[in-house]
Amino acid sequence: MSPSVESKLARLAVDIDAPVARITLHHAPLNVIDIPMMEELAQTLAEVESRTDVSTVVLSGKGKAFSVGVDVAAHTPDKVEEMLAKFHAVIRGLVATRKVTVAAVHGHCLGGGAELAMVCDVVYATESAQWGFPEIKLGCYPPVACTALAALVGQKRASELILTGRFISGKVAAEIGLANHAVREERLAVAVDECLEHLQNLSPASLALTKKAVYAWDSMHFDKGLARAEKIYLEELMKTADAQEGIRAFTEKRKPRWTGK
């Protein structure tokens, strides 16, 4: 068996103790997902994917939050194309991985952070966690959630969450199928460890092939849907005055002045 490996990158902490790889978002204070974090996530997921002794990946956040989402500064017209490409490369990596992915969610889990968690196979959340897709408040939308959220929670609930940007608790997230289980804060690590213990008694080869079978149909549609959401985002949404105003208003800490254009 390969030895345990711990590493601290600029934006992540990685602890690999086969068969489990733990990837912790580590960007104080709220684990904003900026482009350097996206690059580190993509690199780390690729390295974990190449390890035959690892069957399970745990994704969590350090400190007060899982993640409040993608860096708003990366949504500006000069950066948005690179941002979407790099963030969606991470999402596609999580969707395509043969490893079982487990998200441990506490605190705020918003926007791109919620998208990272929602594409994991199993999600444990604290009852008090705050989930949401608030992009609409910036005049934008969450492409991954637009593509895949309805498959998890149903079309009506997905539309409400995406179109209103409202927050829900971890307890509600579990009730509607966005998370598997909601537990008290002090039980989160225990619940994740119990899941890992169960998975470690199963065949890594069988788990990998079962994942391949389960996701064969959905992943084909997901890739096409995400490509469509990206195209609309870049070619239509980001050319509107409102999307540009929403980003400016956020960075200037003021209410946006929508024009409907």
Tab-separated table of C-alpha atoms in Angstrom, residues 50-195:
chain	number	residue	atom	x	y	z
A	50	SER	CA	-4.277	8.205	-11.760
A	51	ARG	CA	-3.852	6.447	-8.416
A	52	THR	CA	-5.215	2.908	-8.505
A	53	ASP	CA	-4.958	2.636	-4.712
A	54	VAL	CA	-7.479	5.467	-4.180
A	55	SER	CA	-11.175	4.642	-4.504
A	56	THR	CA	-12.813	7.546	-2.662
A	57	VAL	CA	-12.452	11.341	-2.640
A	58	VAL	CA	-13.755	13.571	0.164
A	59	LEU	CA	-14.268	17.243	-0.650
A	60	SER	CA	-14.652	19.712	2.228
A	61	GLY	CA	-13.951	23.308	3.217
A	62	LYS	CA	-11.623	24.659	5.894
A	63	GLY	CA	-12.866	27.190	8.423
A	64	LYS	CA	-16.286	28.851	8.509
A	65	ALA	CA	-17.632	27.703	5.131
A	66	PHE	CA	-17.540	25.004	2.512
A	67	SER	CA	-17.296	27.750	-0.135
A	68	VAL	CA	-19.140	30.966	-0.937
A	69	GLY	CA	-18.559	30.343	-4.633
A	70	VAL	CA	-16.533	31.547	-7.585
A	71	ASP	CA	-14.618	34.816	-7.266
A	72	VAL	CA	-16.896	37.604	-8.541
A	73	ALA	CA	-13.837	39.439	-9.897
A	74	ALA	CA	-13.343	36.544	-12.327
A	75	HIS	CA	-16.759	37.269	-13.922
A	76	THR	CA	-15.611	40.442	-15.660
A	77	PRO	CA	-15.678	40.356	-19.503
A	78	ASP	CA	-11.892	40.048	-19.770
A	79	LYS	CA	-11.724	37.022	-17.444
A	80	VAL	CA	-15.073	35.231	-17.704
A	81	GLU	CA	-14.170	32.912	-20.591
A	82	GLU	CA	-11.055	31.629	-18.824
A	83	MET	CA	-12.978	31.334	-15.549
A	84	LEU	CA	-15.791	29.258	-17.054
A	85	ALA	CA	-13.370	26.993	-18.922
A	86	LYS	CA	-11.276	26.292	-15.831
A	87	PHE	CA	-14.166	25.921	-13.402
A	88	HIS	CA	-16.116	23.646	-15.718
A	89	ALA	CA	-12.989	21.545	-16.271
A	90	VAL	CA	-13.075	20.862	-12.519
A	91	ILE	CA	-16.797	20.053	-12.640
A	92	ARG	CA	-16.329	17.742	-15.617
A	93	GLY	CA	-13.483	16.040	-13.761
A	94	LEU	CA	-15.725	15.400	-10.763
A	95	VAL	CA	-18.555	14.123	-12.961
A	96	ALA	CA	-16.272	11.822	-14.958
A	97	THR	CA	-14.111	10.440	-12.143
A	98	ARG	CA	-14.211	6.731	-11.432
A	99	LYS	CA	-13.693	7.456	-7.731
A	100	VAL	CA	-16.639	7.716	-5.344
A	101	THR	CA	-16.914	11.382	-4.380
A	102	VAL	CA	-18.216	12.509	-0.985
A	103	ALA	CA	-18.871	16.162	-0.109
A	104	ALA	CA	-18.881	17.326	3.525
A	105	VAL	CA	-20.719	20.649	3.649
A	106	HIS	CA	-20.876	23.167	6.488
A	107	GLY	CA	-21.446	26.902	6.692
A	108	HIS	CA	-22.129	28.673	3.413
A	109	CYS	CA	-22.250	26.538	0.270
A	110	LEU	CA	-23.105	28.988	-2.475
A	111	GLY	CA	-22.894	29.385	-6.237
A	112	GLY	CA	-19.884	27.534	-7.605
A	113	GLY	CA	-19.317	26.002	-4.170
A	114	ALA	CA	-22.809	24.504	-4.245
A	115	GLU	CA	-22.148	23.310	-7.800
A	116	LEU	CA	-18.974	21.513	-6.653
A	117	ALA	CA	-20.886	19.789	-3.863
A	118	MET	CA	-23.984	18.906	-5.911
A	119	VAL	CA	-22.038	16.909	-8.523
A	120	CYS	CA	-20.498	14.656	-5.858
A	121	ASP	CA	-21.970	11.168	-5.463
A	122	VAL	CA	-22.804	11.474	-1.773
A	123	VAL	CA	-23.352	14.723	0.129
A	124	TYR	CA	-23.460	15.167	3.906
A	125	ALA	CA	-24.414	18.610	5.184
A	126	THR	CA	-24.867	20.203	8.550
A	127	GLU	CA	-28.485	21.076	9.287
A	128	SER	CA	-27.529	24.742	9.584
A	129	ALA	CA	-25.505	24.923	6.357
A	130	GLN	CA	-26.686	27.626	3.956
A	131	TRP	CA	-27.091	26.485	0.355
A	132	GLY	CA	-27.938	28.743	-2.547
A	133	PHE	CA	-27.328	29.784	-6.137
A	134	PRO	CA	-27.351	33.601	-5.828
A	135	GLU	CA	-25.913	34.381	-9.276
A	136	ILE	CA	-29.216	35.855	-10.496
A	137	LYS	CA	-28.735	38.689	-7.986
A	138	LEU	CA	-25.631	39.660	-9.993
A	139	GLY	CA	-27.498	39.464	-13.288
A	140	CYS	CA	-25.899	36.082	-14.056
A	141	TYR	CA	-26.831	32.399	-13.760
A	142	PRO	CA	-25.109	29.214	-12.509
A	143	PRO	CA	-24.403	27.083	-15.623
A	144	VAL	CA	-23.816	23.802	-13.783
A	145	ALA	CA	-26.973	24.174	-11.703
A	146	CYS	CA	-28.946	25.180	-14.803
A	147	THR	CA	-27.738	21.948	-16.411
A	148	ALA	CA	-28.014	19.430	-13.589
A	149	LEU	CA	-29.971	20.704	-10.578
A	150	ALA	CA	-33.387	19.657	-11.915
A	151	ALA	CA	-32.219	16.028	-12.101
A	152	LEU	CA	-31.513	16.166	-8.372
A	153	VAL	CA	-34.406	18.163	-6.944
A	154	GLY	CA	-37.014	18.340	-9.728
A	155	GLN	CA	-37.692	21.036	-12.300
A	156	LYS	CA	-39.902	23.284	-10.157
A	157	ARG	CA	-37.577	23.362	-7.163
A	158	ALA	CA	-34.542	23.889	-9.401
A	159	SER	CA	-36.240	26.763	-11.213
A	160	GLU	CA	-37.200	28.412	-7.922
A	161	LEU	CA	-33.700	28.155	-6.452
A	162	ILE	CA	-31.977	29.404	-9.616
A	163	LEU	CA	-34.470	32.140	-10.534
A	164	THR	CA	-34.865	33.603	-7.027
A	165	GLY	CA	-31.355	33.027	-5.673
A	166	ARG	CA	-32.839	32.278	-2.255
A	167	PHE	CA	-30.937	30.302	0.362
A	168	ILE	CA	-32.022	27.036	1.957
A	169	SER	CA	-30.689	25.228	5.018
A	170	GLY	CA	-28.790	21.959	4.955
A	171	LYS	CA	-31.869	20.349	6.469
A	172	VAL	CA	-34.019	21.494	3.531
A	173	ALA	CA	-31.257	20.558	1.072
A	174	ALA	CA	-31.475	16.970	2.352
A	175	GLU	CA	-35.281	16.980	2.239
A	176	ILE	CA	-35.343	17.954	-1.444
A	177	GLY	CA	-32.486	15.695	-2.581
A	178	LEU	CA	-29.670	18.208	-2.926
A	179	ALA	CA	-27.891	16.457	-0.041
A	180	ASN	CA	-28.174	12.851	1.131
A	181	HIS	CA	-28.245	13.570	4.845
A	182	ALA	CA	-28.281	16.580	7.156
A	183	VAL	CA	-26.680	16.173	10.579
A	184	ARG	CA	-25.768	18.293	13.573
A	185	GLU	CA	-22.509	20.212	13.138
A	186	GLU	CA	-20.631	17.995	15.577
A	187	ARG	CA	-21.792	14.868	13.712
A	188	LEU	CA	-20.574	15.830	10.232
A	189	ALA	CA	-17.108	14.277	10.414
A	190	VAL	CA	-18.532	11.135	12.074
A	191	ALA	CA	-21.182	10.722	9.375
A	192	VAL	CA	-18.583	11.057	6.620
A	193	ASP	CA	-16.259	8.570	8.327
A	194	GLU	CA	-19.099	6.054	8.698
A	195	CYS	CA	-19.764	6.333	4.968
